[in-house]
C-alpha cells in the first residue's frame, strides 16, 4: 500500500464534520444524487440523509464516483423519520429548508458554524409541506435572471461550500470529530480493500494499522485469513 494514500485518507477523516449534513427529500435523478453526495464529501460531511424508496437501489460507485464509500448514508422511509434521526444525532441542529417564501433568508446570512442540516427537495415539486414544518428557517439563493431557482445539485453545492467557507474561517476543520473505531474501519477498508473483504467473509476483526498504514497482525491472523 502507498503511504501517500493512507496519509491522505487519514487527513480527510481527521477533518470530517459530523455536525454538518444534507438531507435529500425524494431527489430521484441519479445525476443529482451523485452530484450532491460528491459535494457533501468535498466539504467534509460525514453523514448524508435521504428519503428513498425501499425497493430502489441507492447510488453505485459508477454513478457517485466512489464518493458514497466515504459518506455514512442514512436512508429513510419519510421525512419525519429523517428529521427525527438528525435531531436525535444532535439536538442542537438547525434545520434549513431551501424554499422560496416571504420569510426566507439569503443562504449567506446563515451561521453555518452551528450544527446544521440542509434539506433539499424533489426536482419538480420541491420541498414538501411536511418538511417545511420541520425547518427552523427557509433559505434562498438570490436570483437575478428569469429563472427562480437553480438545479437542486447546484443549489446544494453553493450552500455546502458557503458552510465550508465559514467553518474554515472558524478553524472547525481542526477538530477531530470521528470516533476512533469508525475512523479505523474506514481507513482499513479504504487502504486495504481486498483484505477487508476477506476479513468480512471470515468474520475477523480488522487488525491495527501502524503510523504508515501497514497492518499489524500476528501469524495466527494471516493463517486464519488464508486457510480457515
PDB file of N, CA, C and O in Angstrom, residues 136-196:
ATOM      1  N   UNK A 136     -36.329  25.015  10.743  1.00  0.00           N
ATOM      2  CA  UNK A 136     -36.187  26.172  11.617  1.00  0.00           C
ATOM      3  C   UNK A 136     -36.171  27.465  10.804  1.00  0.00           C
ATOM      4  O   UNK A 136     -36.657  28.495  11.251  1.00  0.00           O
ATOM      5  N   UNK A 137     -35.593  27.376   9.584  1.00  0.00           N
ATOM      6  CA  UNK A 137     -35.532  28.543   8.701  1.00  0.00           C
ATOM      7  C   UNK A 137     -35.612  28.083   7.252  1.00  0.00           C
ATOM      8  O   UNK A 137     -35.174  26.978   6.908  1.00  0.00           O
ATOM      9  N   UNK A 138     -36.177  28.944   6.401  1.00  0.00           N
ATOM     10  CA  UNK A 138     -36.114  28.737   4.966  1.00  0.00           C
ATOM     11  C   UNK A 138     -34.991  29.608   4.411  1.00  0.00           C
ATOM     12  O   UNK A 138     -34.812  30.745   4.837  1.00  0.00           O
ATOM     13  N   UNK A 139     -34.249  29.063   3.467  1.00  0.00           N
ATOM     14  CA  UNK A 139     -33.159  29.827   2.869  1.00  0.00           C
ATOM     15  C   UNK A 139     -33.324  29.857   1.347  1.00  0.00           C
ATOM     16  O   UNK A 139     -33.909  28.944   0.758  1.00  0.00           O
ATOM     17  N   UNK A 140     -32.804  30.927   0.740  1.00  0.00           N
ATOM     18  CA  UNK A 140     -32.872  31.074  -0.712  1.00  0.00           C
ATOM     19  C   UNK A 140     -31.516  31.503  -1.248  1.00  0.00           C
ATOM     20  O   UNK A 140     -30.695  32.082  -0.530  1.00  0.00           O
ATOM     21  N   UNK A 141     -31.316  31.211  -2.523  1.00  0.00           N
ATOM     22  CA  UNK A 141     -30.171  31.720  -3.258  1.00  0.00           C
ATOM     23  C   UNK A 141     -30.703  32.831  -4.165  1.00  0.00           C
ATOM     24  O   UNK A 141     -31.517  32.559  -5.054  1.00  0.00           O
ATOM     25  N   UNK A 142     -30.328  34.079  -3.937  1.00  0.00           N
ATOM     26  CA  UNK A 142     -30.878  35.194  -4.731  1.00  0.00           C
ATOM     27  C   UNK A 142     -30.617  34.996  -6.222  1.00  0.00           C
ATOM     28  O   UNK A 142     -29.519  34.605  -6.631  1.00  0.00           O
ATOM     29  N   UNK A 143     -31.641  35.260  -7.022  1.00  0.00           N
ATOM     30  CA  UNK A 143     -31.551  35.093  -8.468  1.00  0.00           C
ATOM     31  C   UNK A 143     -31.757  36.438  -9.150  1.00  0.00           C
ATOM     32  O   UNK A 143     -32.612  37.217  -8.743  1.00  0.00           O
ATOM     33  N   UNK A 144     -30.970  36.690 -10.175  1.00  0.00           N
ATOM     34  CA  UNK A 144     -31.062  37.958 -10.897  1.00  0.00           C
ATOM     35  C   UNK A 144     -31.590  37.782 -12.324  1.00  0.00           C
ATOM     36  O   UNK A 144     -31.708  38.757 -13.069  1.00  0.00           O
ATOM     37  N   UNK A 145     -31.908  36.572 -12.714  1.00  0.00           N
ATOM     38  CA  UNK A 145     -32.397  36.311 -14.061  1.00  0.00           C
ATOM     39  C   UNK A 145     -33.850  35.883 -14.048  1.00  0.00           C
ATOM     40  O   UNK A 145     -34.575  36.059 -13.072  1.00  0.00           O
ATOM     41  N   UNK A 146     -34.284  35.291 -15.136  1.00  0.00           N
ATOM     42  CA  UNK A 146     -35.663  34.853 -15.264  1.00  0.00           C
ATOM     43  C   UNK A 146     -35.939  33.583 -14.449  1.00  0.00           C
ATOM     44  O   UNK A 146     -37.059  33.368 -13.986  1.00  0.00           O
ATOM     45  N   UNK A 147     -34.924  32.746 -14.293  1.00  0.00           N
ATOM     46  CA  UNK A 147     -35.113  31.517 -13.521  1.00  0.00           C
ATOM     47  C   UNK A 147     -35.311  31.850 -12.045  1.00  0.00           C
ATOM     48  O   UNK A 147     -34.651  32.742 -11.502  1.00  0.00           O
ATOM     49  N   UNK A 148     -36.225  31.133 -11.413  1.00  0.00           N
ATOM     50  CA  UNK A 148     -36.497  31.360  -9.986  1.00  0.00           C
ATOM     51  C   UNK A 148     -35.643  30.486  -9.083  1.00  0.00           C
ATOM     52  O   UNK A 148     -35.540  30.748  -7.887  1.00  0.00           O
ATOM     53  N   UNK A 149     -35.052  29.449  -9.652  1.00  0.00           N
ATOM     54  CA  UNK A 149     -34.258  28.551  -8.815  1.00  0.00           C
ATOM     55  C   UNK A 149     -33.192  27.860  -9.654  1.00  0.00           C
ATOM     56  O   UNK A 149     -33.254  27.847 -10.885  1.00  0.00           O
ATOM     57  N   UNK A 150     -32.223  27.283  -8.956  1.00  0.00           N
ATOM     58  CA  UNK A 150     -31.148  26.535  -9.594  1.00  0.00           C
ATOM     59  C   UNK A 150     -31.467  25.042  -9.566  1.00  0.00           C
ATOM     60  O   UNK A 150     -32.330  24.590  -8.808  1.00  0.00           O
ATOM     61  N   UNK A 151     -30.742  24.286 -10.366  1.00  0.00           N
ATOM     62  CA  UNK A 151     -30.790  22.841 -10.254  1.00  0.00           C
ATOM     63  C   UNK A 151     -30.480  22.450  -8.813  1.00  0.00           C
ATOM     64  O   UNK A 151     -29.631  23.053  -8.152  1.00  0.00           O
ATOM     65  N   UNK A 152     -31.154  21.419  -8.308  1.00  0.00           N
ATOM     66  CA  UNK A 152     -31.043  21.061  -6.894  1.00  0.00           C
ATOM     67  C   UNK A 152     -29.607  20.731  -6.494  1.00  0.00           C
ATOM     68  O   UNK A 152     -29.161  21.085  -5.392  1.00  0.00           O
ATOM     69  N   UNK A 153     -28.852  20.086  -7.377  1.00  0.00           N
ATOM     70  CA  UNK A 153     -27.473  19.741  -7.019  1.00  0.00           C
ATOM     71  C   UNK A 153     -26.579  20.969  -6.995  1.00  0.00           C
ATOM     72  O   UNK A 153     -25.663  21.076  -6.171  1.00  0.00           O
ATOM     73  N   UNK A 154     -26.842  21.932  -7.896  1.00  0.00           N
ATOM     74  CA  UNK A 154     -26.069  23.177  -7.905  1.00  0.00           C
ATOM     75  C   UNK A 154     -26.369  23.988  -6.648  1.00  0.00           C
ATOM     76  O   UNK A 154     -25.468  24.529  -6.000  1.00  0.00           O
ATOM     77  N   UNK A 155     -27.644  24.068  -6.294  1.00  0.00           N
ATOM     78  CA  UNK A 155     -28.040  24.798  -5.092  1.00  0.00           C
ATOM     79  C   UNK A 155     -27.398  24.184  -3.850  1.00  0.00           C
ATOM     80  O   UNK A 155     -26.873  24.895  -2.980  1.00  0.00           O
ATOM     81  N   UNK A 156     -27.442  22.860  -3.759  1.00  0.00           N
ATOM     82  CA  UNK A 156     -26.845  22.185  -2.603  1.00  0.00           C
ATOM     83  C   UNK A 156     -25.352  22.473  -2.516  1.00  0.00           C
ATOM     84  O   UNK A 156     -24.817  22.715  -1.432  1.00  0.00           O
ATOM     85  N   UNK A 157     -24.677  22.465  -3.666  1.00  0.00           N
ATOM     86  CA  UNK A 157     -23.235  22.725  -3.673  1.00  0.00           C
ATOM     87  C   UNK A 157     -22.915  24.131  -3.196  1.00  0.00           C
ATOM     88  O   UNK A 157     -22.001  24.338  -2.386  1.00  0.00           O
ATOM     89  N   UNK A 158     -23.664  25.120  -3.673  1.00  0.00           N
ATOM     90  CA  UNK A 158     -23.412  26.503  -3.254  1.00  0.00           C
ATOM     91  C   UNK A 158     -23.557  26.644  -1.741  1.00  0.00           C
ATOM     92  O   UNK A 158     -22.727  27.279  -1.076  1.00  0.00           O
ATOM     93  N   UNK A 159     -24.611  26.065  -1.200  1.00  0.00           N
ATOM     94  CA  UNK A 159     -24.862  26.197   0.239  1.00  0.00           C
ATOM     95  C   UNK A 159     -23.792  25.459   1.041  1.00  0.00           C
ATOM     96  O   UNK A 159     -23.258  25.984   2.030  1.00  0.00           O
ATOM     97  N   UNK A 160     -23.453  24.258   0.619  1.00  0.00           N
ATOM     98  CA  UNK A 160     -22.446  23.481   1.337  1.00  0.00           C
ATOM     99  C   UNK A 160     -21.082  24.162   1.310  1.00  0.00           C
ATOM    100  O   UNK A 160     -20.358  24.154   2.310  1.00  0.00           O
ATOM    101  N   UNK A 161     -20.729  24.770   0.187  1.00  0.00           N
ATOM    102  CA  UNK A 161     -19.418  25.421   0.131  1.00  0.00           C
ATOM    103  C   UNK A 161     -19.409  26.748   0.892  1.00  0.00           C
ATOM    104  O   UNK A 161     -18.352  27.190   1.350  1.00  0.00           O
ATOM    105  N   UNK A 162     -20.567  27.381   1.060  1.00  0.00           N
ATOM    106  CA  UNK A 162     -20.637  28.528   1.962  1.00  0.00           C
ATOM    107  C   UNK A 162     -20.408  28.062   3.398  1.00  0.00           C
ATOM    108  O   UNK A 162     -19.703  28.722   4.180  1.00  0.00           O
ATOM    109  N   UNK A 163     -21.002  26.917   3.734  1.00  0.00           N
ATOM    110  CA  UNK A 163     -20.776  26.348   5.067  1.00  0.00           C
ATOM    111  C   UNK A 163     -19.302  26.021   5.265  1.00  0.00           C
ATOM    112  O   UNK A 163     -18.725  26.293   6.327  1.00  0.00           O
ATOM    113  N   UNK A 164     -18.669  25.440   4.246  1.00  0.00           N
ATOM    114  CA  UNK A 164     -17.239  25.143   4.334  1.00  0.00           C
ATOM    115  C   UNK A 164     -16.427  26.426   4.550  1.00  0.00           C
ATOM    116  O   UNK A 164     -15.507  26.456   5.376  1.00  0.00           O
ATOM    117  N   UNK A 165     -16.754  27.466   3.797  1.00  0.00           N
ATOM    118  CA  UNK A 165     -16.036  28.731   3.910  1.00  0.00           C
ATOM    119  C   UNK A 165     -16.095  29.258   5.339  1.00  0.00           C
ATOM    120  O   UNK A 165     -15.066  29.642   5.916  1.00  0.00           O
ATOM    121  N   UNK A 166     -17.277  29.267   5.928  1.00  0.00           N
ATOM    122  CA  UNK A 166     -17.426  29.770   7.294  1.00  0.00           C
ATOM    123  C   UNK A 166     -16.686  28.883   8.297  1.00  0.00           C
ATOM    124  O   UNK A 166     -16.057  29.378   9.239  1.00  0.00           O
ATOM    125  N   UNK A 167     -16.763  27.587   8.098  1.00  0.00           N
ATOM    126  CA  UNK A 167     -16.132  26.666   9.033  1.00  0.00           C
ATOM    127  C   UNK A 167     -14.603  26.704   8.933  1.00  0.00           C
ATOM    128  O   UNK A 167     -13.917  26.528   9.947  1.00  0.00           O
ATOM    129  N   UNK A 168     -14.094  26.925   7.747  1.00  0.00           N
ATOM    130  CA  UNK A 168     -12.647  27.083   7.609  1.00  0.00           C
ATOM    131  C   UNK A 168     -12.173  28.322   8.364  1.00  0.00           C
ATOM    132  O   UNK A 168     -11.145  28.290   9.060  1.00  0.00           O
ATOM    133  N   UNK A 169     -12.896  29.432   8.239  1.00  0.00           N
ATOM    134  CA  UNK A 169     -12.517  30.662   8.945  1.00  0.00           C
ATOM    135  C   UNK A 169     -12.582  30.481  10.448  1.00  0.00           C
ATOM    136  O   UNK A 169     -11.814  31.098  11.189  1.00  0.00           O
ATOM    137  N   UNK A 170     -13.503  29.647  10.906  1.00  0.00           N
ATOM    138  CA  UNK A 170     -13.655  29.412  12.344  1.00  0.00           C
ATOM    139  C   UNK A 170     -12.778  28.271  12.846  1.00  0.00           C
ATOM    140  O   UNK A 170     -12.856  27.893  14.016  1.00  0.00           O
ATOM    141  N   UNK A 171     -11.928  27.723  11.969  1.00  0.00           N
ATOM    142  CA  UNK A 171     -10.997  26.642  12.319  1.00  0.00           C
ATOM    143  C   UNK A 171     -11.708  25.371  12.787  1.00  0.00           C
ATOM    144  O   UNK A 171     -11.151  24.582  13.552  1.00  0.00           O
ATOM    145  N   UNK A 172     -12.927  25.149  12.296  1.00  0.00           N
ATOM    146  CA  UNK A 172     -13.677  23.973  12.731  1.00  0.00           C
ATOM    147  C   UNK A 172     -13.167  22.682  12.089  1.00  0.00           C
ATOM    148  O   UNK A 172     -13.472  21.594  12.566  1.00  0.00           O
ATOM    149  N   UNK A 173     -12.381  22.814  11.027  1.00  0.00           N
ATOM    150  CA  UNK A 173     -11.814  21.619  10.416  1.00  0.00           C
ATOM    151  C   UNK A 173     -10.598  21.114  11.187  1.00  0.00           C
ATOM    152  O   UNK A 173     -10.024  20.079  10.828  1.00  0.00           O
ATOM    153  N   UNK A 174     -10.220  21.820  12.221  1.00  0.00           N
ATOM    154  CA  UNK A 174      -9.129  21.359  13.082  1.00  0.00           C
ATOM    155  C   UNK A 174      -9.613  20.387  14.150  1.00  0.00           C
ATOM    156  O   UNK A 174      -8.810  19.805  14.878  1.00  0.00           O
ATOM    157  N   UNK A 175     -10.934  20.237  14.260  1.00  0.00           N
ATOM    158  CA  UNK A 175     -11.481  19.294  15.231  1.00  0.00           C
ATOM    159  C   UNK A 175     -11.335  17.867  14.703  1.00  0.00           C
ATOM    160  O   UNK A 175     -11.383  17.623  13.508  1.00  0.00           O
ATOM    161  N   UNK A 176     -11.183  16.930  15.624  1.00  0.00           N
ATOM    162  CA  UNK A 176     -11.145  15.509  15.270  1.00  0.00           C
ATOM    163  C   UNK A 176     -12.454  14.904  15.760  1.00  0.00           C
ATOM    164  O   UNK A 176     -12.564  14.501  16.910  1.00  0.00           O
ATOM    165  N   UNK A 177     -13.443  14.819  14.887  1.00  0.00           N
ATOM    166  CA  UNK A 177     -14.807  14.527  15.326  1.00  0.00           C
ATOM    167  C   UNK A 177     -15.195  13.055  15.199  1.00  0.00           C
ATOM    168  O   UNK A 177     -16.112  12.595  15.888  1.00  0.00           O
ATOM    169  N   UNK A 178     -14.540  12.305  14.324  1.00  0.00           N
ATOM    170  CA  UNK A 178     -14.922  10.906  14.130  1.00  0.00           C
ATOM    171  C   UNK A 178     -14.385  10.031  15.264  1.00  0.00           C
ATOM    172  O   UNK A 178     -13.212  10.131  15.625  1.00  0.00           O
ATOM    173  N   UNK A 179     -15.218   9.150  15.818  1.00  0.00           N
ATOM    174  CA  UNK A 179     -14.718   8.191  16.814  1.00  0.00           C
ATOM    175  C   UNK A 179     -13.628   7.315  16.208  1.00  0.00           C
ATOM    176  O   UNK A 179     -13.628   7.007  15.014  1.00  0.00           O
ATOM    177  N   UNK A 180     -12.698   6.887  17.044  1.00  0.00           N
ATOM    178  CA  UNK A 180     -11.543   6.121  16.563  1.00  0.00           C
ATOM    179  C   UNK A 180     -11.957   4.826  15.866  1.00  0.00           C
ATOM    180  O   UNK A 180     -11.336   4.424  14.873  1.00  0.00           O
ATOM    181  N   UNK A 181     -12.996   4.160  16.384  1.00  0.00           N
ATOM    182  CA  UNK A 181     -13.379   2.885  15.778  1.00  0.00           C
ATOM    183  C   UNK A 181     -13.933   3.071  14.363  1.00  0.00           C
ATOM    184  O   UNK A 181     -13.650   2.274  13.460  1.00  0.00           O
ATOM    185  N   UNK A 182     -14.685   4.146  14.150  1.00  0.00           N
ATOM    186  CA  UNK A 182     -15.214   4.425  12.814  1.00  0.00           C
ATOM    187  C   UNK A 182     -14.077   4.815  11.875  1.00  0.00           C
ATOM    188  O   UNK A 182     -14.008   4.375  10.724  1.00  0.00           O
ATOM    189  N   UNK A 183     -13.172   5.624  12.378  1.00  0.00           N
ATOM    190  CA  UNK A 183     -12.039   6.052  11.558  1.00  0.00           C
ATOM    191  C   UNK A 183     -11.173   4.854  11.158  1.00  0.00           C
ATOM    192  O   UNK A 183     -10.742   4.744  10.003  1.00  0.00           O
ATOM    193  N   UNK A 184     -10.945   3.949  12.113  1.00  0.00           N
ATOM    194  CA  UNK A 184     -10.121   2.769  11.815  1.00  0.00           C
ATOM    195  C   UNK A 184     -10.779   1.909  10.743  1.00  0.00           C
ATOM    196  O   UNK A 184     -10.107   1.430   9.809  1.00  0.00           O
ATOM    197  N   UNK A 185     -12.089   1.709  10.865  1.00  0.00           N
ATOM    198  CA  UNK A 185     -12.813   0.903   9.874  1.00  0.00           C
ATOM    199  C   UNK A 185     -12.689   1.509   8.480  1.00  0.00           C
ATOM    200  O   UNK A 185     -12.400   0.808   7.496  1.00  0.00           O
ATOM    201  N   UNK A 186     -12.888   2.829   8.380  1.00  0.00           N
ATOM    202  CA  UNK A 186     -12.818   3.490   7.080  1.00  0.00           C
ATOM    203  C   UNK A 186     -11.400   3.498   6.530  1.00  0.00           C
ATOM    204  O   UNK A 186     -11.181   3.331   5.319  1.00  0.00           O
ATOM    205  N   UNK A 187     -10.419   3.687   7.402  1.00  0.00           N
ATOM    206  CA  UNK A 187      -9.026   3.644   6.973  1.00  0.00           C
ATOM    207  C   UNK A 187      -8.659   2.260   6.440  1.00  0.00           C
ATOM    208  O   UNK A 187      -8.039   2.132   5.382  1.00  0.00           O
ATOM    209  N   UNK A 188      -9.071   1.238   7.173  1.00  0.00           N
ATOM    210  CA  UNK A 188      -8.712  -0.123   6.780  1.00  0.00           C
ATOM    211  C   UNK A 188      -9.377  -0.491   5.460  1.00  0.00           C
ATOM    212  O   UNK A 188      -8.734  -1.016   4.538  1.00  0.00           O
ATOM    213  N   UNK A 189     -10.666  -0.207   5.346  1.00  0.00           N
ATOM    214  CA  UNK A 189     -11.388  -0.556   4.127  1.00  0.00           C
ATOM    215  C   UNK A 189     -10.928   0.281   2.939  1.00  0.00           C
ATOM    216  O   UNK A 189     -10.939  -0.190   1.798  1.00  0.00           O
ATOM    217  N   UNK A 190     -10.512   1.525   3.214  1.00  0.00           N
ATOM    218  CA  UNK A 190     -10.059   2.391   2.141  1.00  0.00           C
ATOM    219  C   UNK A 190      -8.662   2.076   1.652  1.00  0.00           C
ATOM    220  O   UNK A 190      -8.343   2.284   0.478  1.00  0.00           O
ATOM    221  N   UNK A 191      -7.825   1.554   2.566  1.00  0.00           N
ATOM    222  CA  UNK A 191      -6.426   1.309   2.212  1.00  0.00           C
ATOM    223  C   UNK A 191      -6.118  -0.167   1.962  1.00  0.00           C
ATOM    224  O   UNK A 191      -5.138  -0.484   1.285  1.00  0.00           O
ATOM    225  N   UNK A 192      -6.937  -1.062   2.509  1.00  0.00           N
ATOM    226  CA  UNK A 192      -6.723  -2.499   2.327  1.00  0.00           C
ATOM    227  C   UNK A 192      -8.042  -3.177   1.949  1.00  0.00           C
ATOM    228  O   UNK A 192      -8.538  -4.046   2.677  1.00  0.00           O
ATOM    229  N   UNK A 193      -8.647  -2.787   0.839  1.00  0.00           N
ATOM    230  CA  UNK A 193      -9.983  -3.290   0.495  1.00  0.00           C
ATOM    231  C   UNK A 193     -10.058  -4.803   0.299  1.00  0.00           C
ATOM    232  O   UNK A 193     -11.059  -5.426   0.686  1.00  0.00           O
ATOM    233  N   UNK A 194      -9.035  -5.410  -0.273  1.00  0.00           N
ATOM    234  CA  UNK A 194      -9.074  -6.857  -0.514  1.00  0.00           C
ATOM    235  C   UNK A 194      -9.020  -7.622   0.805  1.00  0.00           C
ATOM    236  O   UNK A 194      -9.802  -8.558   1.043  1.00  0.00           O
ATOM    237  N   UNK A 195      -8.116  -7.224   1.683  1.00  0.00           N
ATOM    238  CA  UNK A 195      -8.004  -7.893   2.985  1.00  0.00           C
ATOM    239  C   UNK A 195      -9.250  -7.604   3.822  1.00  0.00           C
ATOM    240  O   UNK A 195      -9.735  -8.479   4.550  1.00  0.00           O
ATOM    241  N   UNK A 196      -9.786  -6.399   3.718  1.00  0.00           N
ATOM    242  CA  UNK A 196     -11.005  -6.067   4.448  1.00  0.00           C
ATOM    243  C   UNK A 196     -12.149  -6.986   4.028  1.00  0.00           C
ATOM    244  O   UNK A 196     -12.923  -7.471   4.874  1.00  0.00           O
TER     245      UNK A 196
END
